[in-house]
mmCIF file of C-alpha atoms and ligand atoms in Angstrom:
data_model
loop_
_atom_site.group_PDB
_atom_site.id
_atom_site.type_symbol
_atom_site.label_atom_id
_atom_site.label_comp_id
_atom_site.label_asym_id
_atom_site.label_seq_id
_atom_site.Cartn_x
_atom_site.Cartn_y
_atom_site.Cartn_z
ATOM 1 C CA MET S 1 -1.143 -6.086 -18.433
ATOM 2 C CA ALA S 2 -3.624 -8.967 -17.209
ATOM 3 C CA ASN S 3 -4.984 -7.420 -13.957
ATOM 4 C CA TYR S 4 -4.027 -10.177 -11.591
ATOM 5 C CA LYS S 5 -0.721 -11.253 -9.234
ATOM 6 C CA ILE S 6 -1.469 -14.982 -9.871
ATOM 7 C CA LYS S 7 -2.386 -17.261 -12.648
ATOM 8 C CA VAL S 8 -3.070 -20.425 -13.454
ATOM 9 C CA GLN S 9 -4.643 -21.926 -16.546
ATOM 10 C CA ASP S 10 -5.256 -26.068 -17.260
ATOM 11 C CA VAL S 11 -2.952 -26.868 -14.820
ATOM 12 C CA THR S 12 -2.708 -30.403 -14.548
ATOM 13 C CA LYS S 13 -0.414 -32.813 -12.314
ATOM 14 C CA GLU S 14 0.341 -36.074 -12.710
ATOM 15 C CA TYR S 15 2.179 -38.693 -10.602
ATOM 16 C CA ASP S 16 3.337 -41.602 -11.975
ATOM 17 C CA LEU S 17 3.320 -44.651 -8.534
ATOM 18 C CA PHE S 18 5.606 -46.964 -8.698
ATOM 19 C CA LYS S 19 5.829 -49.779 -6.635
ATOM 20 C CA THR S 20 9.779 -50.413 -6.385
ATOM 21 C CA GLN S 21 12.771 -48.623 -7.056
ATOM 22 C CA SER S 22 13.447 -51.024 -10.302
ATOM 23 C CA ASP S 23 10.243 -49.832 -12.010
ATOM 24 C CA LYS S 24 10.544 -46.242 -11.580
ATOM 25 C CA LEU S 25 14.114 -47.106 -12.910
ATOM 26 C CA LYS S 26 12.920 -49.095 -15.467
ATOM 27 C CA SER S 27 10.115 -46.390 -16.333
ATOM 28 C CA PHE S 28 13.214 -43.284 -16.651
ATOM 29 C CA PHE S 29 14.631 -45.410 -19.444
ATOM 30 C CA ALA S 30 11.133 -45.692 -20.919
ATOM 31 C CA LEU S 31 11.863 -49.678 -20.375
ATOM 32 C CA SER S 32 8.430 -50.030 -18.798
ATOM 33 C CA GLU S 33 5.169 -48.740 -20.034
ATOM 34 C CA ASN S 34 2.789 -50.233 -17.592
ATOM 35 C CA VAL S 35 3.179 -47.737 -14.887
ATOM 36 C CA PRO S 36 0.172 -46.931 -12.782
ATOM 37 C CA LYS S 37 -0.369 -42.865 -13.335
ATOM 38 C CA PHE S 38 -2.487 -40.747 -10.983
ATOM 39 C CA TRP S 39 -3.606 -37.206 -11.595
ATOM 40 C CA ALA S 40 -3.639 -35.149 -8.453
ATOM 41 C CA LEU S 41 -4.995 -31.957 -10.662
ATOM 42 C CA MET S 42 -6.916 -32.816 -14.412
ATOM 43 C CA GLY S 43 -7.387 -29.099 -15.209
ATOM 44 C CA VAL S 44 -6.808 -26.213 -12.694
ATOM 45 C CA SER S 45 -7.389 -22.076 -13.644
ATOM 46 C CA PHE S 46 -8.021 -19.028 -11.309
ATOM 47 C CA GLU S 47 -6.425 -16.213 -10.886
ATOM 48 C CA VAL S 48 -5.625 -14.115 -7.824
ATOM 49 C CA LYS S 49 -5.297 -10.099 -7.734
ATOM 50 C CA SER S 50 -2.585 -8.414 -5.885
ATOM 51 C CA GLY S 51 -3.902 -7.759 -1.947
ATOM 52 C CA GLU S 52 -6.254 -10.477 -2.135
ATOM 53 C CA THR S 53 -6.378 -13.645 0.001
ATOM 54 C CA LEU S 54 -7.459 -16.919 -1.150
ATOM 55 C CA GLY S 55 -8.903 -20.032 0.328
ATOM 56 C CA ILE S 56 -8.451 -23.041 -0.925
ATOM 57 C CA ILE S 57 -10.931 -26.064 0.165
ATOM 58 C CA GLY S 58 -11.260 -29.277 -0.041
ATOM 59 C CA VAL S 59 -10.982 -33.065 1.427
ATOM 60 C CA ASN S 60 -8.107 -35.172 1.476
ATOM 61 C CA GLY S 61 -6.052 -35.810 -1.277
ATOM 62 C CA SER S 62 -8.102 -33.119 -3.365
ATOM 63 C CA GLY S 63 -4.912 -31.652 -4.756
ATOM 64 C CA LYS S 64 -4.943 -28.732 -2.503
ATOM 65 C CA SER S 65 -1.426 -29.037 -1.636
ATOM 66 C CA THR S 66 -0.230 -30.127 -4.814
ATOM 67 C CA ILE S 67 -1.396 -26.824 -6.754
ATOM 68 C CA SER S 68 0.289 -24.503 -3.479
ATOM 69 C CA SER S 69 3.009 -25.805 -3.892
ATOM 70 C CA ILE S 70 3.508 -25.808 -8.153
ATOM 71 C CA ILE S 71 2.016 -22.060 -7.429
ATOM 72 C CA SER S 72 5.387 -21.826 -5.125
ATOM 73 C CA GLY S 73 7.444 -23.232 -7.286
ATOM 74 C CA ILE S 74 8.490 -26.603 -5.238
ATOM 75 C CA ILE S 75 7.705 -29.171 -8.061
ATOM 76 C CA PRO S 76 6.094 -28.721 -11.879
ATOM 77 C CA GLN S 77 2.539 -28.479 -13.409
ATOM 78 C CA THR S 78 2.618 -31.525 -15.912
ATOM 79 C CA THR S 79 1.032 -29.129 -18.391
ATOM 80 C CA GLY S 80 -0.969 -26.096 -18.256
ATOM 81 C CA TYR S 81 0.023 -22.149 -17.333
ATOM 82 C CA VAL S 82 0.926 -20.736 -14.139
ATOM 83 C CA ASP S 83 2.259 -17.240 -14.167
ATOM 84 C CA VAL S 84 3.243 -16.073 -10.374
ATOM 85 C CA ARG S 85 4.285 -12.147 -9.891
ATOM 86 C CA GLY S 86 6.113 -11.578 -7.029
ATOM 87 C CA ASP S 87 8.450 -13.770 -4.569
ATOM 88 C CA THR S 88 6.445 -16.233 -2.752
ATOM 89 C CA SER S 89 7.297 -17.993 0.691
ATOM 90 C CA ILE S 90 5.307 -21.005 1.332
ATOM 91 C CA VAL S 91 4.566 -22.109 4.973
ATOM 92 C CA ALA S 92 3.436 -26.192 5.515
ATOM 93 C CA ILE S 93 4.006 -27.598 8.208
ATOM 94 C CA GLY S 94 7.767 -28.135 7.416
ATOM 95 C CA ALA S 95 7.976 -27.964 4.408
ATOM 96 C CA GLY S 96 11.693 -26.285 2.958
ATOM 97 C CA LEU S 97 12.740 -27.338 6.445
ATOM 98 C CA LYS S 98 16.844 -29.780 5.763
ATOM 99 C CA LYS S 99 15.947 -32.457 8.626
ATOM 100 C CA ASN S 100 19.405 -32.758 9.611
ATOM 101 C CA LEU S 101 20.445 -29.038 10.024
ATOM 102 C CA THR S 102 19.741 -27.034 13.194
ATOM 103 C CA GLY S 103 16.556 -24.473 13.378
ATOM 104 C CA ARG S 104 19.054 -21.430 13.254
ATOM 105 C CA GLU S 105 21.010 -22.962 10.000
ATOM 106 C CA ASN S 106 17.426 -23.613 8.529
ATOM 107 C CA ILE S 107 16.718 -19.668 9.010
ATOM 108 C CA ARG S 108 20.028 -18.776 7.376
ATOM 109 C CA LEU S 109 19.358 -21.363 4.403
ATOM 110 C CA LYS S 110 15.835 -20.428 3.971
ATOM 111 C CA SER S 111 16.757 -16.432 4.025
ATOM 112 C CA LEU S 112 19.902 -17.044 1.763
ATOM 113 C CA MET S 113 17.242 -18.744 -0.629
ATOM 114 C CA GLN S 114 14.530 -15.640 -0.795
ATOM 115 C CA GLY S 115 17.890 -13.506 -1.625
ATOM 116 C CA LEU S 116 18.670 -12.116 1.498
ATOM 117 C CA THR S 117 22.132 -11.147 2.892
ATOM 118 C CA ASN S 118 24.055 -12.295 5.958
ATOM 119 C CA LYS S 119 23.861 -9.422 7.140
ATOM 120 C CA GLN S 120 20.253 -8.801 7.038
ATOM 121 C CA ILE S 121 19.920 -11.957 7.979
ATOM 122 C CA ASP S 122 22.022 -11.185 11.453
ATOM 123 C CA ASP S 123 19.388 -8.379 11.843
ATOM 124 C CA MET S 124 16.405 -10.209 11.657
ATOM 125 C CA MET S 125 17.649 -13.977 13.156
ATOM 126 C CA ASP S 126 16.724 -12.746 17.085
ATOM 127 C CA ASP S 127 13.258 -11.633 15.699
ATOM 128 C CA ILE S 128 12.355 -14.856 13.843
ATOM 129 C CA VAL S 129 13.938 -16.985 16.640
ATOM 130 C CA ASN S 130 11.711 -15.135 19.837
ATOM 131 C CA PHE S 131 8.794 -15.693 16.818
ATOM 132 C CA ALA S 132 9.299 -19.281 16.212
ATOM 133 C CA ASP S 133 9.717 -19.325 20.383
ATOM 134 C CA ILE S 134 11.060 -22.683 19.901
ATOM 135 C CA GLY S 135 13.613 -22.160 22.509
ATOM 136 C CA ASP S 136 16.839 -24.389 22.983
ATOM 137 C CA PHE S 137 15.467 -25.908 20.214
ATOM 138 C CA VAL S 138 16.371 -23.131 17.875
ATOM 139 C CA ASP S 139 20.225 -25.645 17.909
ATOM 140 C CA GLN S 140 18.939 -28.741 17.824
ATOM 141 C CA PRO S 141 18.373 -30.943 14.520
ATOM 142 C CA VAL S 142 15.004 -30.194 12.784
ATOM 143 C CA LYS S 143 14.833 -33.814 12.694
ATOM 144 C CA SER S 144 14.246 -34.050 16.736
ATOM 145 C CA TYR S 145 11.009 -31.571 16.448
ATOM 146 C CA SER S 146 7.642 -31.747 17.055
ATOM 147 C CA THR S 147 5.419 -31.094 14.213
ATOM 148 C CA GLY S 148 3.696 -27.924 16.081
ATOM 149 C CA MET S 149 7.660 -26.976 16.379
ATOM 150 C CA ARG S 150 8.728 -27.576 12.468
ATOM 151 C CA SER S 151 5.282 -25.023 11.912
ATOM 152 C CA ARG S 152 6.389 -22.427 13.781
ATOM 153 C CA LEU S 153 9.807 -22.682 12.861
ATOM 154 C CA GLY S 154 8.194 -22.292 9.034
ATOM 155 C CA PHE S 155 6.344 -19.513 9.913
ATOM 156 C CA SER S 156 8.252 -17.321 11.380
ATOM 157 C CA ILE S 157 11.162 -17.834 8.517
ATOM 158 C CA ALA S 158 8.188 -16.908 5.782
ATOM 159 C CA VAL S 159 6.976 -13.598 7.101
ATOM 160 C CA HIS S 160 9.904 -12.676 8.679
ATOM 161 C CA VAL S 161 11.596 -13.364 4.282
ATOM 162 C CA ASN S 162 9.153 -10.848 3.402
ATOM 163 C CA PRO S 163 7.326 -12.306 0.755
ATOM 164 C CA ASP S 164 4.846 -10.332 -2.039
ATOM 165 C CA ILE S 165 3.013 -13.400 -2.117
ATOM 166 C CA LEU S 166 2.641 -15.880 1.374
ATOM 167 C CA ILE S 167 1.329 -19.655 0.740
ATOM 168 C CA ILE S 168 -0.269 -21.296 3.791
ATOM 169 C CA ASP S 169 -1.058 -25.014 3.422
ATOM 170 C CA GLU S 170 -2.298 -26.320 6.855
ATOM 171 C CA ALA S 171 0.363 -23.991 9.054
ATOM 172 C CA LEU S 172 -2.439 -23.113 11.921
ATOM 173 C CA SER S 173 -3.631 -26.309 12.324
ATOM 174 C CA VAL S 174 -0.942 -27.439 14.689
ATOM 175 C CA GLY S 175 -0.072 -24.790 16.774
ATOM 176 C CA ASP S 176 -1.679 -23.929 20.051
ATOM 177 C CA ASP S 177 -3.899 -21.083 20.791
ATOM 178 C CA THR S 178 -1.399 -18.203 21.621
ATOM 179 C CA PHE S 179 1.203 -18.923 18.672
ATOM 180 C CA TYR S 180 -2.548 -19.265 16.276
ATOM 181 C CA GLN S 181 -3.328 -16.069 17.719
ATOM 182 C CA LYS S 182 -0.401 -14.703 17.005
ATOM 183 C CA CYS S 183 0.234 -15.657 13.454
ATOM 184 C CA LEU S 184 -3.933 -14.297 12.881
ATOM 185 C CA ASP S 185 -2.573 -11.420 13.161
ATOM 186 C CA TYR S 186 0.715 -11.509 10.884
ATOM 187 C CA ILE S 187 -1.995 -12.441 8.704
ATOM 188 C CA GLN S 188 -3.963 -9.498 9.290
ATOM 189 C CA LYS S 189 -0.696 -7.399 9.085
ATOM 190 C CA PHE S 190 0.326 -8.988 6.001
ATOM 191 C CA LYS S 191 -3.373 -8.058 4.580
ATOM 192 C CA THR S 192 -3.494 -4.132 5.468
ATOM 193 C CA GLU S 193 -0.279 -4.390 3.684
ATOM 194 C CA ASN S 194 -2.538 -5.476 0.615
ATOM 195 C CA LYS S 195 -0.024 -8.508 -0.092
ATOM 196 C CA THR S 196 -1.130 -11.710 -1.352
ATOM 197 C CA ILE S 197 -1.943 -14.568 0.270
ATOM 198 C CA ILE S 198 -2.962 -18.312 -0.292
ATOM 199 C CA PHE S 199 -4.363 -20.050 2.225
ATOM 200 C CA VAL S 200 -4.960 -23.797 2.465
ATOM 201 C CA SER S 201 -7.035 -24.872 5.336
ATOM 202 C CA HIS S 202 -9.844 -27.305 6.429
ATOM 203 C CA ASN S 203 -10.467 -24.977 8.810
ATOM 204 C CA LEU S 204 -13.523 -23.260 7.748
ATOM 205 C CA HIS S 205 -13.852 -21.281 10.122
ATOM 206 C CA GLN S 206 -10.245 -19.357 10.294
ATOM 207 C CA ILE S 207 -11.193 -19.551 6.115
ATOM 208 C CA ARG S 208 -14.494 -17.391 6.741
ATOM 209 C CA LEU S 209 -11.725 -15.215 8.950
ATOM 210 C CA LEU S 210 -9.372 -14.685 6.641
ATOM 211 C CA CYS S 211 -10.641 -15.126 2.977
ATOM 212 C CA ASP S 212 -11.775 -12.922 0.174
ATOM 213 C CA LYS S 213 -13.129 -15.527 -1.737
ATOM 214 C CA VAL S 214 -12.520 -19.221 -1.795
ATOM 215 C CA ALA S 215 -11.332 -21.892 -4.482
ATOM 216 C CA TRP S 216 -12.830 -25.492 -3.941
ATOM 217 C CA ILE S 217 -10.853 -28.245 -5.194
ATOM 218 C CA ASN S 218 -12.795 -31.324 -5.482
ATOM 219 C CA TYR S 219 -10.640 -34.391 -6.473
ATOM 220 C CA GLY S 220 -8.485 -32.538 -8.978
ATOM 221 C CA VAL S 221 -10.923 -30.084 -10.170
ATOM 222 C CA LEU S 222 -12.163 -26.652 -9.471
ATOM 223 C CA ARG S 223 -15.258 -27.449 -8.258
ATOM 224 C CA ASP S 224 -16.140 -23.480 -7.449
ATOM 225 C CA ILE S 225 -14.438 -20.343 -7.056
ATOM 226 C CA GLY S 226 -15.959 -17.270 -5.466
ATOM 227 C CA PRO S 227 -16.984 -15.167 -2.339
ATOM 228 C CA THR S 228 -16.162 -16.626 0.784
ATOM 229 C CA LYS S 229 -19.596 -17.631 1.873
ATOM 230 C CA GLN S 230 -21.210 -18.828 -0.675
ATOM 231 C CA VAL S 231 -18.079 -20.953 -1.285
ATOM 232 C CA THR S 232 -17.831 -22.401 2.492
ATOM 233 C CA ASP S 233 -21.715 -23.359 2.182
ATOM 234 C CA GLU S 234 -21.596 -25.255 -0.117
ATOM 235 C CA TYR S 235 -18.663 -27.418 0.745
ATOM 236 C CA GLN S 236 -20.473 -27.645 3.733
ATOM 237 C CA HIS S 237 -23.396 -28.268 2.014
ATOM 238 C CA PHE S 238 -21.171 -31.043 0.017
ATOM 239 C CA THR S 239 -19.365 -32.719 3.285
ATOM 240 C CA ASN S 240 -22.663 -33.189 5.010
ATOM 241 C CA TRP S 241 -24.287 -34.915 2.124
ATOM 242 C CA PHE S 242 -20.542 -37.155 1.871
ATOM 243 C CA LYS S 243 -20.825 -37.762 5.718
ATOM 244 C CA SER S 244 -24.692 -39.114 5.474
ATOM 245 C CA LEU S 245 -23.736 -41.719 3.008
ATOM 246 C CA SER S 246 -23.755 -45.132 4.141
ATOM 247 C CA ARG S 247 -20.305 -46.869 4.330
ATOM 248 C CA PRO S 248 -20.334 -49.042 1.545
ATOM 249 C CA ASN S 249 -21.910 -45.849 -0.836
ATOM 250 C CA LYS S 250 -18.876 -43.801 0.761
ATOM 251 C CA LYS S 251 -16.507 -46.059 -0.500
ATOM 252 C CA LYS S 252 -17.914 -46.181 -4.223
ATOM 253 C CA PHE S 253 -17.903 -42.440 -4.185
ATOM 254 C CA GLN S 254 -14.298 -42.317 -3.422
ATOM 255 C CA HIS S 255 -13.643 -45.186 -5.671
ATOM 256 C CA ASP S 256 -14.813 -43.755 -8.774
ATOM 257 C CA LYS S 257 -13.638 -40.697 -8.100
ATOM 258 C CA ARG S 258 -10.106 -42.709 -8.115
ATOM 259 C CA LYS S 259 -10.998 -44.519 -11.219
ATOM 260 C CA ILE S 260 -11.590 -40.738 -12.916
ATOM 261 C CA ARG S 261 -8.320 -39.778 -11.686
ATOM 262 C CA GLU S 262 -6.454 -43.100 -12.682
ATOM 263 C CA ASN S 263 -8.200 -42.237 -16.395
ATOM 264 C CA PHE S 264 -7.838 -39.120 -17.296
ATOM 265 C CA ASP S 265 -6.871 -38.489 -20.722
ATOM 266 C CA ILE S 266 -4.787 -35.624 -21.472
ATOM 267 C CA HIS S 267 -4.947 -35.407 -24.589
ATOM 268 C CA ALA S 268 -8.593 -35.210 -24.723
ATOM 269 C CA TYR S 269 -8.307 -32.263 -22.480
ATOM 270 C CA GLN S 270 -6.285 -30.413 -24.541
ATOM 271 C CA ARG S 271 -8.506 -31.861 -27.347
ATOM 272 C CA LYS S 272 -11.461 -29.870 -25.300
ATOM 273 C CA ILE S 273 -10.004 -26.962 -23.956
ATOM 274 C CA ALA S 274 -9.225 -26.425 -27.749
ATOM 275 C CA ARG S 275 -12.637 -26.749 -28.924
ATOM 276 C CA GLN S 276 -13.957 -24.450 -25.919
ATOM 277 C CA THR S 277 -11.179 -21.728 -27.640
ATOM 278 C CA GLN S 278 -12.721 -21.655 -30.470
ATOM 279 C CA LYS S 279 -15.883 -21.392 -30.000
ATOM 280 C CA GLU S 280 -15.225 -18.781 -27.502
ATOM 281 C CA HIS S 281 -13.309 -16.583 -30.174
ATOM 282 C CA PRO S 282 -14.523 -18.085 -33.141
ATOM 283 C CA LYS S 283 -12.009 -15.329 -35.580
ATOM 284 C CA GLU S 284 -8.975 -16.931 -33.984
ATOM 285 C CA HIS S 285 -6.448 -18.785 -36.053
ATOM 286 C CA ARG S 286 -4.228 -21.987 -34.961
ATOM 287 C CA VAL S 287 -6.028 -22.054 -31.684
ATOM 288 C CA ARG S 288 -5.140 -26.204 -31.633
ATOM 289 C CA ALA S 289 -1.116 -24.877 -31.549
ATOM 290 C CA LYS S 290 -1.918 -22.133 -29.456
ATOM 291 C CA VAL S 291 -3.843 -24.530 -26.759
ATOM 292 C CA ARG S 292 -0.665 -27.204 -27.537
ATOM 293 C CA LYS S 293 2.514 -24.050 -26.771
ATOM 294 C CA LEU S 294 0.107 -22.727 -23.395
ATOM 295 C CA PHE S 295 0.036 -26.348 -22.578
ATOM 296 C CA TYR S 296 3.837 -27.826 -22.900
ATOM 297 C CA GLY S 297 5.052 -24.425 -23.779
ATOM 298 C CA SER S 298 5.820 -22.989 -20.597
ATOM 299 C CA VAL S 299 6.543 -26.783 -18.648
ATOM 300 C CA ILE S 300 10.107 -28.381 -18.438
ATOM 301 C CA SER S 301 9.157 -31.546 -19.620
ATOM 302 C CA GLU S 302 9.614 -33.387 -16.365
ATOM 303 C CA LYS S 303 9.839 -36.825 -18.774
ATOM 304 C CA MET S 304 12.838 -36.453 -21.516
ATOM 305 C CA SER S 305 12.177 -38.466 -24.893
ATOM 306 C CA LEU S 306 14.136 -42.050 -25.137
ATOM 307 C CA SER S 307 17.016 -39.923 -27.279
ATOM 308 C CA ASN S 308 17.632 -37.655 -24.631
ATOM 309 C CA LYS S 309 17.804 -39.587 -21.908
ATOM 310 C CA LEU S 310 20.937 -41.647 -23.734
ATOM 311 C CA LEU S 311 22.373 -38.610 -25.077
ATOM 312 C CA ALA S 312 22.817 -37.915 -21.055
ATOM 313 C CA VAL S 313 23.907 -41.568 -20.423
ATOM 314 C CA PHE S 314 25.957 -41.180 -23.115
ATOM 315 C CA LEU S 315 28.619 -38.089 -21.602
ATOM 316 C CA MET S 316 28.142 -38.974 -18.049
ATOM 317 C CA ILE S 317 30.143 -41.659 -19.038
ATOM 318 C CA LEU S 318 31.986 -38.868 -21.405
ATOM 319 C CA ILE S 319 32.481 -37.008 -18.256
ATOM 320 C CA LEU S 320 33.788 -40.296 -16.474
ATOM 321 C CA VAL S 321 36.434 -41.605 -19.207
ATOM 322 C CA PHE S 322 37.400 -37.977 -18.768
ATOM 323 C CA CYS S 323 37.942 -37.913 -15.189
ATOM 324 C CA PHE S 324 39.815 -41.732 -14.991
ATOM 325 C CA VAL S 325 41.723 -40.284 -17.360
ATOM 326 C CA ASN S 326 42.664 -37.505 -16.398
ATOM 327 C CA LEU S 327 43.609 -38.757 -12.543
ATOM 328 C CA SER S 328 45.496 -42.236 -14.455
ATOM 329 C CA GLY S 329 48.156 -39.295 -15.611
ATOM 330 C CA TYR S 330 48.087 -41.027 -19.221
ATOM 331 C CA SER S 331 47.119 -38.228 -22.027
ATOM 332 C CA PHE S 332 43.635 -38.605 -23.408
ATOM 333 C CA SER S 333 45.524 -39.107 -27.119
ATOM 334 C CA TYR S 334 47.643 -42.354 -25.630
ATOM 335 C CA PHE S 335 44.185 -43.270 -24.019
ATOM 336 C CA LEU S 336 42.654 -43.615 -27.367
ATOM 337 C CA ASN S 337 45.340 -45.587 -28.420
ATOM 338 C CA ASN S 338 46.023 -48.132 -25.494
ATOM 339 C CA PRO S 339 42.647 -48.483 -23.807
ATOM 340 C CA THR S 340 42.890 -50.652 -21.082
ATOM 341 C CA SER S 341 45.946 -48.346 -19.412
ATOM 342 C CA VAL S 342 43.423 -46.728 -17.422
ATOM 343 C CA SER S 343 42.620 -49.740 -15.961
ATOM 344 C CA HIS S 344 45.439 -51.011 -14.564
ATOM 345 C CA PRO S 345 46.334 -49.133 -11.709
ATOM 346 C CA SER S 346 49.910 -50.873 -11.168
ATOM 347 C CA LYS S 347 51.300 -49.745 -14.270
ATOM 348 C CA ILE S 348 50.157 -46.195 -12.610
ATOM 349 C CA LEU S 349 51.478 -46.789 -8.877
ATOM 350 C CA LYS S 350 54.812 -48.705 -10.122
ATOM 351 C CA VAL S 351 56.656 -45.954 -11.252
ATOM 352 C CA PRO S 352 60.203 -47.264 -11.346
ATOM 353 C CA ASN S 353 63.094 -45.725 -9.541
ATOM 354 C CA ASN S 354 64.727 -44.586 -12.655
ATOM 355 C CA GLN S 355 61.846 -43.470 -14.582
ATOM 356 C CA THR S 356 60.160 -39.524 -13.675
ATOM 357 C CA HIS S 357 56.413 -39.043 -13.399
ATOM 358 C CA SER S 358 57.148 -38.181 -17.374
ATOM 359 C CA ASP S 359 58.684 -40.982 -18.694
ATOM 360 C CA ARG S 360 55.201 -42.536 -17.403
ATOM 361 C CA VAL S 361 52.335 -40.512 -19.392
ATOM 362 C CA GLY S 362 51.824 -41.067 -22.788
ATOM 363 C CA PRO S 363 53.043 -39.062 -25.408
ATOM 364 C CA GLY S 364 50.855 -36.445 -25.584
ATOM 365 C CA ARG S 365 51.746 -35.224 -22.802
ATOM 366 C CA LYS S 366 56.075 -35.485 -23.434
HETATM 367 N N1 ATP E 1 4.609 -37.627 -4.735
HETATM 368 C C1 ATP E 1 3.258 -37.865 -4.964
HETATM 369 N N2 ATP E 1 3.027 -39.366 -5.654
HETATM 370 C C2 ATP E 1 2.063 -39.729 -5.902
HETATM 371 N N3 ATP E 1 0.893 -39.059 -5.456
HETATM 372 C C3 ATP E 1 0.797 -37.847 -5.134
HETATM 373 C C4 ATP E 1 2.129 -37.872 -4.633
HETATM 374 N N4 ATP E 1 1.934 -36.467 -4.024
HETATM 375 C C5 ATP E 1 0.586 -36.531 -3.545
HETATM 376 N N5 ATP E 1 0.054 -37.155 -4.043
HETATM 377 C C6 ATP E 1 -1.483 -37.723 -4.473
HETATM 378 O O1 ATP E 1 -1.911 -36.872 -5.287
HETATM 379 C C7 ATP E 1 -3.093 -35.932 -4.620
HETATM 380 C C8 ATP E 1 -3.651 -34.486 -4.259
HETATM 381 O O2 ATP E 1 -3.123 -34.858 -3.122
HETATM 382 P P1 ATP E 1 -2.138 -33.108 -2.451
HETATM 383 O O3 ATP E 1 -1.358 -34.130 -1.513
HETATM 384 O O4 ATP E 1 -2.084 -32.388 -2.964
HETATM 385 O O5 ATP E 1 -3.739 -33.182 -1.782
HETATM 386 P P2 ATP E 1 -4.007 -32.198 -0.652
HETATM 387 O O6 ATP E 1 -5.839 -32.208 -1.004
HETATM 388 O O7 ATP E 1 -3.204 -31.347 0.065
HETATM 389 O O8 ATP E 1 -4.972 -33.106 0.772
HETATM 390 P P3 ATP E 1 -5.072 -33.423 2.273
HETATM 391 O O9 ATP E 1 -6.016 -32.159 2.367
HETATM 392 O O10 ATP E 1 -4.908 -33.916 2.911
HETATM 393 O O11 ATP E 1 -3.630 -32.495 2.661
HETATM 394 C C9 ATP E 1 -3.600 -37.325 -3.413
HETATM 395 O O12 ATP E 1 -4.457 -38.199 -3.562
HETATM 396 C C10 ATP E 1 -2.598 -37.824 -2.924
HETATM 397 O O13 ATP E 1 -2.347 -38.668 -3.050
#
């Protein structure tokens, strides 16, 4: 068995950039082909070994949160292979917290979702509340929390449910110093317990302090992965170079990167991977089919074909009709012979005094 805890291979993520809700609806029924696309990830591959702490760095919008959300199962990849061996718990700023529930209710919900029993949750409720240290707010709806309070609660829940893999996405950037130190202590404890951690941050100081190796995601692609010092130094070199550009050159650079992500051709990428694989394994047969399986095999497609959509709509209508017929009190066979029967509530509501309920229902019910 391969020696990894997390593996992502050739992972892509495409977003549709809808302007209006009607664009979204049209696209669902495949009536509109012209929805602008944006590829947040254009083929990212790496592995994380058990007990490793991987840092993920990159400029804003590069795809760091996208890849961490894919690994934690919050969103699906568009194509590619993802294998996560263990339970994950993600701490992003407020990720997964239900705004209308109180802090305490969120603790219960998230813990239940991680497979804990109500008894286990009762036992550790005080520890989670004490660690989060948000006072009486724990009984207020999360929508009334500050960003820092959400992060505290999210962090506290995530570390107490004792996951194998902890994914921390920018959660430490908003807390105060005392909370930050508490979190660092917890992360260090996790490391000594040989747990696997993914740590997404802009803070190179924190990354250098905590991570064994670092992945630099740059505008949707993996620019480098390797020892922490080497990759953070390279990244710093890049950010210093970028800062030294004039304002128009900065804009042009970002514009060019955006265009690449808008025009990314997934089929060309698939062909490239097939060619590479064939070159690396010349004796391998059916490489194209294997690459296709790798790209689409483990993905629950976000986009159904038109025929599947029509089938889904047809089934929904059938269920609705069935519910109406059932509510109307007529039998299904009677409804088929008299389709308008369910649309005349007077027939249903006005039962003549001398009729029983069974007189009113269709022949099939007699
Ligand atoms: N739901 C969405 N719809 C459309 N585009 C999205 C969506 N979510 C993310 N994106 C885009 O995907 C790209 C990657 O986003 P992501 O949040 O992963 O970047 P990031 O590296 O975590 O950024 P930051 O450092 O600012 O948190 C961004 O350009 C973002 O605008």
